[in-house]
Amino acid sequence: FSEYEAEQPPFPDTPESKHRSVSLEAGILQPFHMERFNSGPAADTVAQQSLAVPQAAPLPEPPDPKTCSAGEYLEHFIFPVLLPGMAELLHRAKKEKCLERKRTKFIACDFLTEWLYNKNPKRKDESFTEFFAIPFVKEWLKDHPRPPIPLSLRLSEEAASVVIQSFWRGYRVRCDSEIQELRRWQKQLREAKNITKIVEDFWAKQEAKGKCMK
């Protein structure tokens, strides 16, 4: 830097320390001309080498499933198939709002069984099969029937809102004084004419007619 400073013209009315600092900054902040470094085939070779993407190493061959350890079997044969199914399971659980409610109709084991059955490479060209149409599921449910799913879980939010609103409207109507009076009058009429006994006698006669025809 001393030789470079000696060649620079003096600055009038500027102390030497400022002169040196300004000259050094000027030398550092000079524009960087890329064409000096990008010219010639050597530069192209260096750029290509710096931008070259390393080739991926070849995947190791899977071990023999009959002789490998349990960890290797899980890593090479179970997880590559199971993990994508678990990811789809989480997406469906979020869609069914399982993380927002305590009870839902969504059964995770059923969904995963259906997904794995339809993603089986042996069924590549076959159509989609629902859970309850899978052969081994049908056989299992013959001996182990499930209880029916409650209506509250089978209804959608729109259908449930319609049921609740209709019940509330009916309740408000039944609370009206005129409607209550009408219902009391209907009850007294049924008791006075003994509608229950009339219906029982009617069905008794119908049964007797059926026996006579036999």
C-alpha positions as YAML, in Angstrom:
chain: A
units: angstrom
residues:
- id: 1
  name: PHE
  ca: [0.00, 0.00, 0.00]
- id: 2
  name: SER
  ca: [2.92, 2.42, 0.55]
- id: 3
  name: GLU
  ca: [3.91, 2.30, -3.12]
- id: 4
  name: TYR
  ca: [0.27, 2.74, -4.14]
- id: 5
  name: GLU
  ca: [-0.09, 5.78, -1.86]
- id: 6
  name: ALA
  ca: [3.11, 7.35, -3.24]
- id: 7
  name: GLU
  ca: [1.72, 7.30, -6.78]
- id: 8
  name: GLN
  ca: [-1.54, 9.04, -5.78]
- id: 9
  name: PRO
  ca: [-1.81, 12.86, -6.28]
- id: 10
  name: PRO
  ca: [-1.82, 14.92, -3.08]
- id: 11
  name: PHE
  ca: [-5.13, 16.18, -1.68]
- id: 12
  name: PRO
  ca: [-5.15, 19.89, -0.83]
- id: 13
  name: ASP
  ca: [-5.92, 20.89, 2.74]
- id: 14
  name: THR
  ca: [-6.33, 17.25, 3.76]
- id: 15
  name: PRO
  ca: [-4.39, 15.69, 6.61]
- id: 16
  name: GLU
  ca: [-2.22, 12.74, 5.76]
- id: 17
  name: SER
  ca: [-4.23, 10.31, 7.85]
- id: 18
  name: LYS
  ca: [-7.44, 11.27, 6.06]
- id: 19
  name: HIS
  ca: [-5.63, 11.08, 2.72]
- id: 20
  name: ARG
  ca: [-4.56, 7.52, 3.44]
- id: 21
  name: SER
  ca: [-7.94, 6.40, 4.67]
- id: 22
  name: VAL
  ca: [-9.70, 7.87, 1.67]
- id: 23
  name: SER
  ca: [-7.22, 6.35, -0.77]
- id: 24
  name: LEU
  ca: [-7.48, 2.92, 0.85]
- id: 25
  name: GLU
  ca: [-11.26, 3.04, 0.78]
- id: 26
  name: ALA
  ca: [-11.16, 4.14, -2.84]
- id: 27
  name: GLY
  ca: [-8.97, 1.20, -3.69]
- id: 28
  name: ILE
  ca: [-11.21, -1.25, -1.83]
- id: 29
  name: LEU
  ca: [-14.46, 0.15, -3.22]
- id: 30
  name: GLN
  ca: [-13.38, 0.13, -6.84]
- id: 31
  name: PRO
  ca: [-15.88, -1.66, -9.13]
- id: 32
  name: PHE
  ca: [-15.32, -5.34, -9.61]
- id: 33
  name: HIS
  ca: [-15.04, -6.12, -13.34]
- id: 34
  name: MET
  ca: [-16.25, -9.67, -13.87]
- id: 35
  name: GLU
  ca: [-15.26, -9.68, -17.52]
- id: 36
  name: ARG
  ca: [-11.62, -9.91, -16.45]
- id: 37
  name: PHE
  ca: [-12.31, -13.23, -14.77]
- id: 38
  name: ASN
  ca: [-14.95, -14.62, -17.11]
- id: 39
  name: SER
  ca: [-12.89, -14.36, -20.28]
- id: 40
  name: GLY
  ca: [-11.18, -17.37, -21.80]
- id: 41
  name: PRO
  ca: [-11.78, -21.11, -21.70]
- id: 42
  name: ALA
  ca: [-10.02, -21.48, -18.36]
- id: 43
  name: ALA
  ca: [-12.68, -19.40, -16.65]
- id: 44
  name: ASP
  ca: [-15.43, -21.47, -18.22]
- id: 45
  name: THR
  ca: [-13.80, -24.65, -16.95]
- id: 46
  name: VAL
  ca: [-13.54, -23.26, -13.42]
- id: 47
  name: ALA
  ca: [-17.17, -22.12, -13.48]
- id: 48
  name: GLN
  ca: [-18.36, -25.49, -14.67]
- id: 49
  name: GLN
  ca: [-16.38, -27.25, -11.98]
- id: 50
  name: SER
  ca: [-17.78, -24.96, -9.28]
- id: 51
  name: LEU
  ca: [-21.37, -25.39, -10.49]
- id: 52
  name: ALA
  ca: [-21.16, -29.11, -11.10]
- id: 53
  name: VAL
  ca: [-23.79, -31.05, -9.14]
- id: 54
  name: PRO
  ca: [-22.42, -34.15, -7.45]
- id: 55
  name: GLN
  ca: [-24.05, -37.33, -8.66]
- id: 56
  name: ALA
  ca: [-26.19, -39.20, -6.15]
- id: 57
  name: ALA
  ca: [-24.70, -42.38, -4.84]
- id: 58
  name: PRO
  ca: [-26.48, -45.53, -6.06]
- id: 59
  name: LEU
  ca: [-29.03, -46.92, -3.64]
- id: 60
  name: PRO
  ca: [-27.91, -50.03, -1.80]
- id: 61
  name: GLU
  ca: [-29.65, -53.24, -2.72]
- id: 62
  name: PRO
  ca: [-32.33, -54.33, -0.25]
- id: 63
  name: PRO
  ca: [-31.38, -57.21, 2.01]
- id: 64
  name: ASP
  ca: [-32.86, -60.66, 1.80]
- id: 65
  name: PRO
  ca: [-36.20, -60.47, 3.67]
- id: 66
  name: LYS
  ca: [-35.79, -64.05, 4.91]
- id: 67
  name: THR
  ca: [-32.36, -63.58, 6.49]
- id: 68
  name: CYS
  ca: [-32.13, -59.87, 7.41]
- id: 69
  name: SER
  ca: [-32.60, -58.52, 10.91]
- id: 70
  name: ALA
  ca: [-35.86, -57.08, 12.21]
- id: 71
  name: GLY
  ca: [-34.53, -53.51, 11.95]
- id: 72
  name: GLU
  ca: [-33.47, -53.96, 8.34]
- id: 73
  name: TYR
  ca: [-36.80, -55.56, 7.47]
- id: 74
  name: LEU
  ca: [-38.69, -52.60, 8.94]
- id: 75
  name: GLU
  ca: [-36.45, -50.05, 7.23]
- id: 76
  name: HIS
  ca: [-36.51, -51.60, 3.74]
- id: 77
  name: PHE
  ca: [-39.89, -53.35, 3.52]
- id: 78
  name: ILE
  ca: [-42.32, -51.88, 6.08]
- id: 79
  name: PHE
  ca: [-41.62, -48.17, 6.50]
- id: 80
  name: PRO
  ca: [-41.46, -47.26, 2.77]
- id: 81
  name: VAL
  ca: [-45.04, -48.54, 2.44]
- id: 82
  name: LEU
  ca: [-46.45, -47.63, 5.84]
- id: 83
  name: LEU
  ca: [-45.21, -44.03, 6.20]
- id: 84
  name: PRO
  ca: [-47.06, -42.66, 3.11]
- id: 85
  name: GLY
  ca: [-50.21, -44.31, 4.44]
- id: 86
  name: MET
  ca: [-49.70, -42.66, 7.83]
- id: 87
  name: ALA
  ca: [-49.33, -39.29, 6.10]
- id: 88
  name: GLU
  ca: [-52.63, -39.82, 4.25]
- id: 89
  name: LEU
  ca: [-54.19, -40.90, 7.54]
- id: 90
  name: LEU
  ca: [-53.23, -37.61, 9.20]
- id: 91
  name: HIS
  ca: [-54.68, -35.61, 6.30]
- id: 92
  name: ARG
  ca: [-57.98, -37.50, 6.50]
- id: 93
  name: ALA
  ca: [-58.09, -37.16, 10.31]
- id: 94
  name: LYS
  ca: [-57.68, -33.41, 9.95]
- id: 95
  name: LYS
  ca: [-60.43, -33.33, 7.33]
- id: 96
  name: GLU
  ca: [-62.76, -35.32, 9.61]
- id: 97
  name: LYS
  ca: [-61.94, -32.86, 12.44]
- id: 98
  name: CYS
  ca: [-60.62, -35.60, 14.70]
- id: 99
  name: LEU
  ca: [-58.27, -33.08, 16.35]
- id: 100
  name: GLU
  ca: [-61.18, -30.78, 17.21]
- id: 101
  name: ARG
  ca: [-63.76, -33.25, 18.60]
- id: 102
  name: LYS
  ca: [-63.75, -35.99, 21.19]
- id: 103
  name: ARG
  ca: [-65.93, -38.38, 19.15]
- id: 104
  name: THR
  ca: [-66.10, -38.85, 15.38]
- id: 105
  name: LYS
  ca: [-67.20, -41.59, 13.01]
- id: 106
  name: PHE
  ca: [-63.69, -41.79, 11.56]
- id: 107
  name: ILE
  ca: [-61.83, -45.02, 12.44]
- id: 108
  name: ALA
  ca: [-58.11, -44.74, 11.74]
- id: 109
  name: CYS
  ca: [-57.47, -48.50, 11.50]
- id: 110
  name: ASP
  ca: [-60.23, -48.90, 8.91]
- id: 111
  name: PHE
  ca: [-58.85, -46.10, 6.76]
- id: 112
  name: LEU
  ca: [-55.28, -47.43, 6.91]
- id: 113
  name: THR
  ca: [-56.44, -50.96, 6.08]
- id: 114
  name: GLU
  ca: [-58.38, -49.68, 3.07]
- id: 115
  name: TRP
  ca: [-55.45, -47.52, 1.89]
- id: 116
  name: LEU
  ca: [-52.86, -50.29, 2.17]
- id: 117
  name: TYR
  ca: [-55.14, -52.81, 0.46]
- id: 118
  name: ASN
  ca: [-55.77, -50.54, -2.54]
- id: 119
  name: LYS
  ca: [-52.11, -49.46, -2.78]
- id: 120
  name: ASN
  ca: [-50.90, -53.05, -2.94]
- id: 121
  name: PRO
  ca: [-48.72, -53.45, -6.10]
- id: 122
  name: LYS
  ca: [-50.44, -56.77, -6.79]
- id: 123
  name: ARG
  ca: [-53.75, -54.86, -7.24]
- id: 124
  name: LYS
  ca: [-52.27, -52.20, -9.53]
- id: 125
  name: ASP
  ca: [-54.81, -52.61, -12.36]
- id: 126
  name: GLU
  ca: [-57.84, -53.36, -10.16]
- id: 127
  name: SER
  ca: [-60.55, -50.90, -9.18]
- id: 128
  name: PHE
  ca: [-60.86, -49.23, -5.80]
- id: 129
  name: THR
  ca: [-62.36, -51.41, -3.07]
- id: 130
  name: GLU
  ca: [-64.13, -49.97, -0.05]
- id: 131
  name: PHE
  ca: [-63.27, -51.18, 3.42]
- id: 132
  name: PHE
  ca: [-66.39, -53.27, 4.00]
- id: 133
  name: ALA
  ca: [-66.02, -54.89, 0.55]
- id: 134
  name: ILE
  ca: [-62.50, -56.23, 1.25]
- id: 135
  name: PRO
  ca: [-62.75, -60.06, 1.38]
- id: 136
  name: PHE
  ca: [-60.88, -60.63, 4.65]
- id: 137
  name: VAL
  ca: [-62.80, -57.78, 6.29]
- id: 138
  name: LYS
  ca: [-66.12, -59.34, 5.29]
- id: 139
  name: GLU
  ca: [-65.02, -62.69, 6.72]
- id: 140
  name: TRP
  ca: [-63.94, -61.09, 9.99]
- id: 141
  name: LEU
  ca: [-67.15, -59.11, 10.42]
- id: 142
  name: LYS
  ca: [-69.25, -62.25, 9.96]
- id: 143
  name: ASP
  ca: [-67.91, -63.60, 13.26]
- id: 144
  name: HIS
  ca: [-67.31, -60.22, 14.92]
- id: 145
  name: PRO
  ca: [-70.18, -57.87, 13.98]
- id: 146
  name: ARG
  ca: [-69.85, -54.25, 14.96]
- id: 147
  name: PRO
  ca: [-72.48, -52.22, 16.78]
- id: 148
  name: PRO
  ca: [-74.18, -49.60, 14.61]
- id: 149
  name: ILE
  ca: [-72.64, -46.13, 14.57]
- id: 150
  name: PRO
  ca: [-74.83, -43.63, 16.48]
- id: 151
  name: LEU
  ca: [-76.88, -41.29, 14.33]
- id: 152
  name: SER
  ca: [-75.21, -38.29, 15.96]
- id: 153
  name: LEU
  ca: [-71.90, -39.38, 14.43]
- id: 154
  name: ARG
  ca: [-73.30, -40.33, 11.03]
- id: 155
  name: LEU
  ca: [-75.04, -37.02, 10.40]
- id: 156
  name: SER
  ca: [-73.17, -34.22, 8.70]
- id: 157
  name: GLU
  ca: [-73.05, -30.78, 10.25]
- id: 158
  name: GLU
  ca: [-75.70, -29.52, 7.83]
- id: 159
  name: ALA
  ca: [-78.06, -32.43, 8.51]
- id: 160
  name: ALA
  ca: [-77.55, -32.15, 12.28]
- id: 161
  name: SER
  ca: [-78.30, -28.42, 12.19]
- id: 162
  name: VAL
  ca: [-81.58, -29.11, 10.32]
- id: 163
  name: VAL
  ca: [-82.64, -31.68, 12.95]
- id: 164
  name: ILE
  ca: [-81.81, -29.37, 15.84]
- id: 165
  name: GLN
  ca: [-83.58, -26.39, 14.29]
- id: 166
  name: SER
  ca: [-86.72, -28.39, 13.46]
- id: 167
  name: PHE
  ca: [-86.87, -29.75, 17.02]
- id: 168
  name: TRP
  ca: [-86.46, -26.25, 18.45]
- id: 169
  name: ARG
  ca: [-89.18, -24.82, 16.24]
- id: 170
  name: GLY
  ca: [-91.54, -27.64, 17.24]
- id: 171
  name: TYR
  ca: [-90.77, -27.05, 20.91]
- id: 172
  name: ARG
  ca: [-91.52, -23.34, 20.60]
- id: 173
  name: VAL
  ca: [-94.81, -24.10, 18.85]
- id: 174
  name: ARG
  ca: [-95.84, -26.64, 21.52]
- id: 175
  name: CYS
  ca: [-95.19, -24.04, 24.19]
- id: 176
  name: ASP
  ca: [-97.93, -21.81, 22.76]
- id: 177
  name: SER
  ca: [-101.04, -21.67, 24.98]
- id: 178
  name: GLU
  ca: [-103.48, -22.39, 22.13]
- id: 179
  name: ILE
  ca: [-101.49, -25.42, 20.98]
- id: 180
  name: GLN
  ca: [-101.39, -26.77, 24.55]
- id: 181
  name: GLU
  ca: [-105.14, -26.38, 24.83]
- id: 182
  name: LEU
  ca: [-105.61, -28.26, 21.54]
- id: 183
  name: ARG
  ca: [-103.40, -31.11, 22.71]
- id: 184
  name: ARG
  ca: [-105.35, -31.42, 25.99]
- id: 185
  name: TRP
  ca: [-108.60, -31.61, 24.04]
- id: 186
  name: GLN
  ca: [-107.17, -34.35, 21.77]
- id: 187
  name: LYS
  ca: [-106.06, -36.32, 24.82]
- id: 188
  name: GLN
  ca: [-109.50, -36.12, 26.41]
- id: 189
  name: LEU
  ca: [-111.10, -37.18, 23.13]
- id: 190
  name: ARG
  ca: [-108.87, -40.26, 22.89]
- id: 191
  name: GLU
  ca: [-109.65, -41.24, 26.48]
- id: 192
  name: ALA
  ca: [-113.37, -40.69, 26.09]
- id: 193
  name: LYS
  ca: [-113.72, -42.84, 22.97]
- id: 194
  name: ASN
  ca: [-111.16, -45.37, 24.23]
- id: 195
  name: ILE
  ca: [-109.20, -45.35, 21.00]
- id: 196
  name: THR
  ca: [-106.72, -47.88, 22.35]
- id: 197
  name: LYS
  ca: [-109.39, -50.53, 22.92]
- id: 198
  name: ILE
  ca: [-110.91, -49.88, 19.50]
- id: 199
  name: VAL
  ca: [-107.53, -50.45, 17.82]
- id: 200
  name: GLU
  ca: [-106.95, -53.67, 19.80]
- id: 201
  name: ASP
  ca: [-110.36, -55.03, 18.83]
- id: 202
  name: PHE
  ca: [-109.72, -54.18, 15.19]
- id: 203
  name: TRP
  ca: [-106.45, -56.09, 15.05]
- id: 204
  name: ALA
  ca: [-108.00, -59.02, 16.94]
- id: 205
  name: LYS
  ca: [-110.69, -59.29, 14.26]
- id: 206
  name: GLN
  ca: [-108.07, -59.12, 11.50]
- id: 207
  name: GLU
  ca: [-106.09, -61.94, 13.08]
- id: 208
  name: ALA
  ca: [-109.23, -64.03, 13.46]
- id: 209
  name: LYS
  ca: [-110.02, -63.56, 9.77]
- id: 210
  name: GLY
  ca: [-106.53, -64.70, 8.85]
- id: 211
  name: LYS
  ca: [-106.87, -67.89, 10.90]
- id: 212
  name: CYS
  ca: [-110.23, -68.70, 9.33]
- id: 213
  name: MET
  ca: [-108.81, -68.36, 5.80]
- id: 214
  name: LYS
  ca: [-106.04, -70.83, 6.64]
...
